[in-house]
Short mmCIF file of C-alpha atoms and ligand atoms in Angstrom, two decimals:
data_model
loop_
_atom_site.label_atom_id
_atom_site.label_comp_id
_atom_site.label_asym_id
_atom_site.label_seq_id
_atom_site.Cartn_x
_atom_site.Cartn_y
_atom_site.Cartn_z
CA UNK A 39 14.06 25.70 0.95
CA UNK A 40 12.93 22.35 1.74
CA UNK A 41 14.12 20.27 5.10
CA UNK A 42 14.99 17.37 3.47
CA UNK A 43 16.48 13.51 5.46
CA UNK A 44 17.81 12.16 2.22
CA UNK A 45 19.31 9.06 1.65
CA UNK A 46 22.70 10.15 -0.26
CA UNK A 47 22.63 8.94 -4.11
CA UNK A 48 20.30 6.16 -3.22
CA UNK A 49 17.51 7.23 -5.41
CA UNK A 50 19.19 7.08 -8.27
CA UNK A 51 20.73 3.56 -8.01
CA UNK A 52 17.94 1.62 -6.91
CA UNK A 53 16.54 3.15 -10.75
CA UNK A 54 19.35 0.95 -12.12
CA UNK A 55 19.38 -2.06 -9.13
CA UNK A 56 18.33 -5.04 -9.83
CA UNK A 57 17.05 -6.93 -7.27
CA UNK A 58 16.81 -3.64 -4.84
CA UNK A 59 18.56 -3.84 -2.20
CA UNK A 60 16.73 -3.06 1.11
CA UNK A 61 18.11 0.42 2.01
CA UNK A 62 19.29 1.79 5.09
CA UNK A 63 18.09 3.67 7.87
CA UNK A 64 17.72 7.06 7.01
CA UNK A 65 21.25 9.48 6.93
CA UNK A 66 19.32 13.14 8.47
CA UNK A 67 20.40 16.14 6.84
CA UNK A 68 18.27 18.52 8.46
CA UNK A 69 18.66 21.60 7.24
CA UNK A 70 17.44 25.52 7.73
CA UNK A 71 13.83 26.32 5.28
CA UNK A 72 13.05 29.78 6.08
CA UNK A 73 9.74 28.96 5.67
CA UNK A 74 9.53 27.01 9.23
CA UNK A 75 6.13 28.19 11.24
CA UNK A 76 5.89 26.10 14.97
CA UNK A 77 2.42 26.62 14.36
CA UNK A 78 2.02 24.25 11.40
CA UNK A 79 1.74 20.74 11.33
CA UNK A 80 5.20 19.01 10.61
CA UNK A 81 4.72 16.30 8.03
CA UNK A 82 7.34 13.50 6.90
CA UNK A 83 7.05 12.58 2.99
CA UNK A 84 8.81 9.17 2.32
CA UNK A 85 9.03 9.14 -1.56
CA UNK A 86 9.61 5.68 -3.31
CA UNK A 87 8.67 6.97 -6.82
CA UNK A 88 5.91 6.36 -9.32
CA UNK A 89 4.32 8.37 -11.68
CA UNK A 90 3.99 11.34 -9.36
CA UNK A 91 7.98 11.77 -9.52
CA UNK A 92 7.73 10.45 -13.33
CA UNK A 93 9.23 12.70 -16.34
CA UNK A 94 8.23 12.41 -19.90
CA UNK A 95 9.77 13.91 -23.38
CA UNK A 96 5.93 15.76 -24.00
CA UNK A 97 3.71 16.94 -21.98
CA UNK A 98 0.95 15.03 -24.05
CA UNK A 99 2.13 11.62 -23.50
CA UNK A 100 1.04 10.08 -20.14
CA UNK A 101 1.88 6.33 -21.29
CA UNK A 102 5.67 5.18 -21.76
CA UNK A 103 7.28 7.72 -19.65
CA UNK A 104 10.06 7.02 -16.90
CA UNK A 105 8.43 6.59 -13.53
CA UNK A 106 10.93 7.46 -10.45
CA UNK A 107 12.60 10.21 -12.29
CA UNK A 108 12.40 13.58 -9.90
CA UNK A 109 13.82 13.35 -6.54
CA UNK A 110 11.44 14.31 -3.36
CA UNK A 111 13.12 17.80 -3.06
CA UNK A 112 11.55 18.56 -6.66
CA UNK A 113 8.39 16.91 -6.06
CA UNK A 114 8.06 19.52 -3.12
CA UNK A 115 9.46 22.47 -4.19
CA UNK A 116 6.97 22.20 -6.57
CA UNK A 117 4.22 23.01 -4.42
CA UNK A 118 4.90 25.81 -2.40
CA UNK A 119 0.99 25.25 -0.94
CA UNK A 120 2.56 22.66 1.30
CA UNK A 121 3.46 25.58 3.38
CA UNK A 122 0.46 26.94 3.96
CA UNK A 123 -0.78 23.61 5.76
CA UNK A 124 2.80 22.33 6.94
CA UNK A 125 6.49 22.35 7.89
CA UNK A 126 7.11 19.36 4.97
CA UNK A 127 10.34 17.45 5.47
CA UNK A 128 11.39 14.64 2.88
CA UNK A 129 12.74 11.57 2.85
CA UNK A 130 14.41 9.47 -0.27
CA UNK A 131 13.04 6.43 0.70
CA UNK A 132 13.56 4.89 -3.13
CA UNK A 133 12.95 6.49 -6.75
CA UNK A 134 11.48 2.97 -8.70
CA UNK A 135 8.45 2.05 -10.66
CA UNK A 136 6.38 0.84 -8.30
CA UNK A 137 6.78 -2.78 -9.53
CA UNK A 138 10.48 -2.65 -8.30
CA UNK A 139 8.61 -2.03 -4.75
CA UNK A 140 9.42 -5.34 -3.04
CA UNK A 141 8.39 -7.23 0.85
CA UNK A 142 12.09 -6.80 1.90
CA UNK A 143 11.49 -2.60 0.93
CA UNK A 144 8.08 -2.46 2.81
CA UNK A 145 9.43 -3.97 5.58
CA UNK A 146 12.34 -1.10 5.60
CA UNK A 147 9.58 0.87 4.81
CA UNK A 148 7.00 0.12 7.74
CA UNK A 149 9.90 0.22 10.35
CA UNK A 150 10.93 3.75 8.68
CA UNK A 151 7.29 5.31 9.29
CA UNK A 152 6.49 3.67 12.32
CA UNK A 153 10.25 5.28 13.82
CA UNK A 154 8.62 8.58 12.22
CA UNK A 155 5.36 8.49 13.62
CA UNK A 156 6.75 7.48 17.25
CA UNK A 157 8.48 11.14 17.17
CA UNK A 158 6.05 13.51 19.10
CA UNK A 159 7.08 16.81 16.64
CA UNK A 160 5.96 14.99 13.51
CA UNK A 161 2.08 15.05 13.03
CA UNK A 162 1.81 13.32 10.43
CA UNK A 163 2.95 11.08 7.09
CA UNK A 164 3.00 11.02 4.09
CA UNK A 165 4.04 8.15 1.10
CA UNK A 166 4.50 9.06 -2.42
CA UNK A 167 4.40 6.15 -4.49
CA UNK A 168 3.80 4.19 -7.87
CA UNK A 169 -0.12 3.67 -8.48
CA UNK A 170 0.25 0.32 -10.22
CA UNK A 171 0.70 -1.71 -6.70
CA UNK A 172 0.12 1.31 -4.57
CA UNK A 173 -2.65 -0.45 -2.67
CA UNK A 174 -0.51 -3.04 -1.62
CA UNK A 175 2.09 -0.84 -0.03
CA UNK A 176 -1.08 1.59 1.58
CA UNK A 177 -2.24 -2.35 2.57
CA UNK A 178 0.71 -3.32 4.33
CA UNK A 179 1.03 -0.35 5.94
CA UNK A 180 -2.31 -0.05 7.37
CA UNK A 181 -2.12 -3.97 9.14
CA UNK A 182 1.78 -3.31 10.24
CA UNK A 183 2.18 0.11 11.73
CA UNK A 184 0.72 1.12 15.46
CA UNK A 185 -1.02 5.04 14.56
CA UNK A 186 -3.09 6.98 15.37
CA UNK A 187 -1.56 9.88 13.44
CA UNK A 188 -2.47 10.46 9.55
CA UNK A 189 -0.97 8.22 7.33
CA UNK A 190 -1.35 8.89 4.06
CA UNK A 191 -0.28 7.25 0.47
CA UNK A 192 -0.76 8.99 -2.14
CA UNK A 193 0.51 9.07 -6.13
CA UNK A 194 -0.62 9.92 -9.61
CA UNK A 195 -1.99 8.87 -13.08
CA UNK A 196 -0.16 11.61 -14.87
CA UNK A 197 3.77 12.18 -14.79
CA UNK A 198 4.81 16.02 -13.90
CA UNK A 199 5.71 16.86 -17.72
CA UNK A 200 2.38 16.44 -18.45
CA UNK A 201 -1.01 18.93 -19.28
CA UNK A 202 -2.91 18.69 -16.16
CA UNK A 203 -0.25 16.44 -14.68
CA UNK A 204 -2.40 15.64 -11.10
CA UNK A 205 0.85 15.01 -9.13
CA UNK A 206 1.28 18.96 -7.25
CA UNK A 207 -2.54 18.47 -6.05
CA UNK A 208 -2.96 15.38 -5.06
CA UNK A 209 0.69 15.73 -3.20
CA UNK A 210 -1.19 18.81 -1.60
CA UNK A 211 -4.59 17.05 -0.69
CA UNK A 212 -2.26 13.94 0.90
CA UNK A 213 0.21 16.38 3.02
CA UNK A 214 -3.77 18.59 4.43
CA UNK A 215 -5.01 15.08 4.68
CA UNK A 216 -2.09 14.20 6.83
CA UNK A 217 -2.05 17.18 8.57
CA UNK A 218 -5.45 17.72 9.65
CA UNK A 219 -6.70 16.44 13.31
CA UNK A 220 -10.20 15.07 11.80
CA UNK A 221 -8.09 12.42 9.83
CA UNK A 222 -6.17 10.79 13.05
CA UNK A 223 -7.54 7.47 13.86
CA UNK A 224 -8.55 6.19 10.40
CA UNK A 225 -5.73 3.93 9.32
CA UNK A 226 -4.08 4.42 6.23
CA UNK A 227 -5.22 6.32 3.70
CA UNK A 228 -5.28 6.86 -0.08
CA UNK A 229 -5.58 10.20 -1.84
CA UNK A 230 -6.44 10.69 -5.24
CA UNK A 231 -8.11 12.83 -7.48
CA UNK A 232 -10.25 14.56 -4.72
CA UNK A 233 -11.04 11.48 -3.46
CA UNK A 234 -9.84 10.42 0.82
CA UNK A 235 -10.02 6.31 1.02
CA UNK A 236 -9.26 3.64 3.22
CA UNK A 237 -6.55 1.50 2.15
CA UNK A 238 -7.79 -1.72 3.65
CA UNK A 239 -10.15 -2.34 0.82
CA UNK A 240 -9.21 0.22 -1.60
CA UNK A 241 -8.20 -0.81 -5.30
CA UNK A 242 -6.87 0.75 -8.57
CA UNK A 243 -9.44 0.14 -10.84
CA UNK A 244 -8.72 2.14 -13.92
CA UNK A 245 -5.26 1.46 -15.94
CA UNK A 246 -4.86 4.60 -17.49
CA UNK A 247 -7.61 7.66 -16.09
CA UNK A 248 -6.43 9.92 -12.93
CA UNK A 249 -10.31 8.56 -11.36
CA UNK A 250 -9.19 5.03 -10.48
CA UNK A 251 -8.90 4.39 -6.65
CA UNK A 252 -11.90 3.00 -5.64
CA UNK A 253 -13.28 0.39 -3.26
CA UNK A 254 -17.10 -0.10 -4.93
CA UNK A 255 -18.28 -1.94 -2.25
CA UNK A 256 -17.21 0.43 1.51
CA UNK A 257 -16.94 3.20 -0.12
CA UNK A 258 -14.67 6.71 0.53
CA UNK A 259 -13.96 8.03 3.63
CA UNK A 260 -14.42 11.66 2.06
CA UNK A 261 -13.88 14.14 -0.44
CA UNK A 262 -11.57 17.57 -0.66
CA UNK A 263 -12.94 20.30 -1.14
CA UNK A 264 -11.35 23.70 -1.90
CA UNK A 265 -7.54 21.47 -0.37
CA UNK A 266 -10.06 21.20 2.33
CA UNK A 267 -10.72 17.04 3.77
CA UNK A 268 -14.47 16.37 4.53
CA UNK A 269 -15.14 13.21 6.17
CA UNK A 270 -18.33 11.27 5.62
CA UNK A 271 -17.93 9.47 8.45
CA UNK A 272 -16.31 10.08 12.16
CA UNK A 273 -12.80 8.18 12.89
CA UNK A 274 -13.74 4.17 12.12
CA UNK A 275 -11.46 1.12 10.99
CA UNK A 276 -12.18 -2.10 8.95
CA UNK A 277 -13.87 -4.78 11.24
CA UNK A 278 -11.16 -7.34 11.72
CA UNK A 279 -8.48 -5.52 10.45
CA UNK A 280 -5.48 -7.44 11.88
CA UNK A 281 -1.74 -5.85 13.36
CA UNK A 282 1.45 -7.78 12.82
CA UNK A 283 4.43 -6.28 14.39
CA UNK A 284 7.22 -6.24 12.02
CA UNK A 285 9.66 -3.53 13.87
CA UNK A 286 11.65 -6.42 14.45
CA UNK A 287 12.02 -8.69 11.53
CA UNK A 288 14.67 -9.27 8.92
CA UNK A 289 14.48 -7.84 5.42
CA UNK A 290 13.87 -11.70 3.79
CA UNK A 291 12.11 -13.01 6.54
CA UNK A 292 8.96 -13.11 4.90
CA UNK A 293 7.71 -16.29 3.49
CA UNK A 294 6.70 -16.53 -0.30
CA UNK A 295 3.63 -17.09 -1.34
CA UNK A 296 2.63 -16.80 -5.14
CA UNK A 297 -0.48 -15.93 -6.19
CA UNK A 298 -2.26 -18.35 -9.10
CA UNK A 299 -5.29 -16.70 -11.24
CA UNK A 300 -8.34 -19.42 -11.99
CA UNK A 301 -9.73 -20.27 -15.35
CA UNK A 302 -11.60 -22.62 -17.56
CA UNK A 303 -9.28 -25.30 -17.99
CA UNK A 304 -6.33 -24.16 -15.74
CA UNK A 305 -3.04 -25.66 -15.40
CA UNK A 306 -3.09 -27.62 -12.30
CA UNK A 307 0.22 -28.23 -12.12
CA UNK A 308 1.07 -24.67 -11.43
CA UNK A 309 0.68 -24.97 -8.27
CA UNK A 310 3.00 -27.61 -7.65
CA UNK A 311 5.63 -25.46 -9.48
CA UNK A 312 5.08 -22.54 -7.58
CA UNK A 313 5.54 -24.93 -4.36
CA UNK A 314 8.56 -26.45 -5.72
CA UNK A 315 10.14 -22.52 -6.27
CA UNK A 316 9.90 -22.46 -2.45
CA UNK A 317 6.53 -20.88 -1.93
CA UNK A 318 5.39 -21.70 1.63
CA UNK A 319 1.67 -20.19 0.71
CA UNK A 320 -0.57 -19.87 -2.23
CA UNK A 321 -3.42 -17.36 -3.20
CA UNK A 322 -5.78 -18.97 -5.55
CA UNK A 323 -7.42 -15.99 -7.45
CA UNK A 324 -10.59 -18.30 -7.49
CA UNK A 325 -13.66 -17.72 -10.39
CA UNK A 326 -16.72 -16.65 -9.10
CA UNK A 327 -16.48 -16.74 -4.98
CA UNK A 328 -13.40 -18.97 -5.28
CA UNK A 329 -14.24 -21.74 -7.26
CA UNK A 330 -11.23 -23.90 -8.35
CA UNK A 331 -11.41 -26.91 -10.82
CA UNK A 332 -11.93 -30.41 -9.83
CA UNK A 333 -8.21 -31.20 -11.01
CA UNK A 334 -6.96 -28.22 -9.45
CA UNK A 335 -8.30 -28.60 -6.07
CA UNK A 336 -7.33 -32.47 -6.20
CA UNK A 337 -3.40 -30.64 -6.89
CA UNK A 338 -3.98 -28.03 -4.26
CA UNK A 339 -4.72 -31.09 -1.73
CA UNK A 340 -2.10 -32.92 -2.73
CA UNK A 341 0.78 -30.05 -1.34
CA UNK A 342 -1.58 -29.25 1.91
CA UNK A 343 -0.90 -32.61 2.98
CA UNK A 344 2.64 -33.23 1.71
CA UNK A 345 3.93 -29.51 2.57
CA UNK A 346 1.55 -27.92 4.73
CA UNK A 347 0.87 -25.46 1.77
CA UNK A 348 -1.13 -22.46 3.31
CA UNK A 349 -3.71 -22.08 1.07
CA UNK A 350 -6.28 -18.86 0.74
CA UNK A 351 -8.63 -18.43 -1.92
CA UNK A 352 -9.42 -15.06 -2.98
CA UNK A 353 -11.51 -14.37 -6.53
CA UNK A 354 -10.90 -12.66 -9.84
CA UNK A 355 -14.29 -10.66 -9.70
CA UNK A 356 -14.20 -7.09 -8.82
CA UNK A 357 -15.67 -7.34 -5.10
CA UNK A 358 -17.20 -10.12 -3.08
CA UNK A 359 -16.69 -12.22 -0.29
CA UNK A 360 -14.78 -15.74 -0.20
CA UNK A 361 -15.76 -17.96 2.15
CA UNK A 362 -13.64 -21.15 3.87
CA UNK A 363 -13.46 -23.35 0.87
CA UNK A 364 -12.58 -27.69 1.45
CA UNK A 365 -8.98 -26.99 0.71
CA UNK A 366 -7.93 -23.94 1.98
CA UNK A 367 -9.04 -20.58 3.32
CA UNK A 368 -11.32 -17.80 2.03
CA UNK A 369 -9.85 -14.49 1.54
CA UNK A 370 -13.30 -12.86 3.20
CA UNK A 371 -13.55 -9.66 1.16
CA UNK A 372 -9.54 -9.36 0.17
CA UNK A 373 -8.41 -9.11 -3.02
CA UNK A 374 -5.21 -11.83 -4.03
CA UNK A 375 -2.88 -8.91 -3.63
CA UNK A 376 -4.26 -7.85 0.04
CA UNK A 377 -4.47 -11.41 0.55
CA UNK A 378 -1.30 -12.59 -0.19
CA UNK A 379 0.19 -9.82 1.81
CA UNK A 380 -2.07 -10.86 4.60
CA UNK A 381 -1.16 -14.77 4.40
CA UNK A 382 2.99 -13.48 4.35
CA UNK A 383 2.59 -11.49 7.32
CA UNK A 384 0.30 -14.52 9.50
CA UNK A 385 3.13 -17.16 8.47
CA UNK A 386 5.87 -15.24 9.21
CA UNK A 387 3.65 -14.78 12.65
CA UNK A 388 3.58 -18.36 12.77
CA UNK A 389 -0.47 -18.18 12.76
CA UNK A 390 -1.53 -21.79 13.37
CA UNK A 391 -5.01 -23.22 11.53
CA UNK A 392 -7.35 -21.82 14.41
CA UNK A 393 -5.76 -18.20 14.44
CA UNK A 394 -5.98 -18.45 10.16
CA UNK A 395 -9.45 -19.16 10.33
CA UNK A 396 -10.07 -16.28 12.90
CA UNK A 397 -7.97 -14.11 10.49
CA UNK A 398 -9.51 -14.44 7.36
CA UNK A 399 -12.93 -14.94 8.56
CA UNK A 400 -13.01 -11.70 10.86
CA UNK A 401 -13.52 -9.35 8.03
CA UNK A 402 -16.97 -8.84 8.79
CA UNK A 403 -18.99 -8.56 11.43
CA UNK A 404 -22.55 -9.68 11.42
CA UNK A 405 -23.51 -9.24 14.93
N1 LIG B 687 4.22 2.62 -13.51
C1 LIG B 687 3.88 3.60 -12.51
C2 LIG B 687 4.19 3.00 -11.14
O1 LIG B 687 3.38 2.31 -10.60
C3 LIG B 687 2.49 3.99 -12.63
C4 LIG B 687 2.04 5.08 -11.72
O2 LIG B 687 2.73 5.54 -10.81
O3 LIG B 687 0.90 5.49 -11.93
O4 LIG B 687 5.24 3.29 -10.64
#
């Protein structure tokens, strides 16, 4: 029933893997659906996993389950909607816990969609994926692919064994989303629980209810209605949001950076551990709009100038903006995670000081 590119038995050992390997490009099995219309929309789904493919003993427990558990032909024979809005094809991109998702597997990932979205029959894409760092996958997405086309990421609070599991609709909203013509030239997006959002800025805020994608601060793009997308707003993008082309670089080729969290009384020698490990960059998850402690900023100073440590402050508050700060960057309105996915992708650029500034500082516009 289901056109499906699968990658053969790799789902189920990168469940087991440890580290993951990155995989390989994808093996097309192409085969007949019977349910083929040329008139629809044809939509890739590249599923990594999560909670949306997750399988639990009852279908009241929605904590403690196994994430990564149904492969993408279940997930979409389990909507037979997805016809009605498009010719779905799948691909087995990974079956982990979205913890196991890794910089080596977006990078696969990235060069994977962008291949996808440079083919002129496919309208449209589609990520399933873990919710816990879902917004850092939708993030890297959105700053390393070249689209127009709907790109969508899109998981779920609930696994599929459970009452109400939200996994078959919000699959359905993502694939309309990502087939519709009013959602091309948005960047990425993030659907969930009725909700259409920009993954630049959007977070999971919630640890446990299926209403936790948010960004407080800029807001949704729009709402579904009836499996229907209304936008708010015609096509826009984040000011400042930055490209780095990736189709081209190696699986480990992106630096480490760590990301420290700020406190009364912190450890100022984590830093220097964190440096020793090999990290190239840091992301100081700063209190307030980036404040640091005296001895902590006297530690941070100390690698800049023996390492060339790239430093970025960021902060541990819900929203905000962080400015340049005397030893480092600000993150602007990025959280660590977004941050520290922005400072990987601007060393492996080899962004000098002047470009970093520009970076970092660019995410808003007051002209
Ligand atoms: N642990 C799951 C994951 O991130 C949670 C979810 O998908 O909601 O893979």
């Amino acid at each position: 029933m289901v056109s499906i590119k699968l990658l053969l038995g790799l789902g189920a050992s990168l469940a087991l893997a440890s580290p993951i390997p990155a995989p390989p490009s994808p093996v097309l099995l192409g085969r007949e659906t019977g349910h083929f219309n040329a008139s629809r929309p044809n939509i890739t789904i590249f599923a990594t996993g999560g909670t949306i493919a997750g399988s639990a003993g009852s279908s009241d427990q929605t904590t403690g389950y196994e994430a990564g558990a149904l492969g993408v032909e279940v997930l979409i024979d389990a909507v037979p909607q997805l016809w009605n809005v498009s010719n779905p094809s799948g691909v087995q991109f990974a079956n982990v816990g979205s913890s196991e998702m890794t910089p080596a597997l977006l990078l696969n990932l990235t060069q994977q969609v962008q291949a996808e979205l440079d083919k002129p029959e496919v309208q449209g894409v589609v990520v399933t994926h873990g919710t816990d760092t879902l917004e850092e996958t939708a993030f890297f997405l959105d700053v390393t692919l070249r689209f127009d086309k709907p790109v969508v990421v899109v998981g779920s609070m609930r696994p599929a064994t459970a009452i109400s599991a939200d996994g078959p609709i919000n699959l359905l909203e993502a694939v309309t989303v990502a087939a519709s013509p009013a959602a091309a030239r948005r960047g990425v997006m993030v659907v969930l629980n009725d909700r259409i959002a920009s993954a630049y800025y959007t977070t999971k805020t919630q640890a446990n209810a299926p209403d936790t994608f948010k960004s407080a601060e800029q807001g949704f793009l729009g709402y579904m209605l009836d499996i229907k997308p209304i936008f708010y707003f015609e096509p826009a993008l984040p000011v400042g949001r930055p490209y780095f082309n990736v189709t081209a670089t190696e699986a480990d080729a992106l630096p480490q950076v760590d990301v420290l969290y700020g406190y009364q009384g912190l450890d100022p020698k984590l830093a220097a551990a964190a440096v020793a490990d090999g990290a190239k960059g840091l992301i100081c998850t700063g209190m307030g709009a980036g404040s640091w402690t005296k001895p902590g900023q006297k530690a941070l100073k100390q690698l800049v100038e023996e390492h060339g440590t790239a430093i970025v402050f960021s902060r541990r508050t819900t929203d905000g903006y962080v400015d340049t700060q005397s030893v480092g960057y600000g993150g602007g309105f990025l959280n660590p995670q977004k941050a520290r996915y922005t400072l990987m992708l601007a060393l492996n650029a080899g962004y000098d000081e002047e470009k970093m500034h520009a970076l970092f500082e660019s995410q808003s516009s007051s002209a």
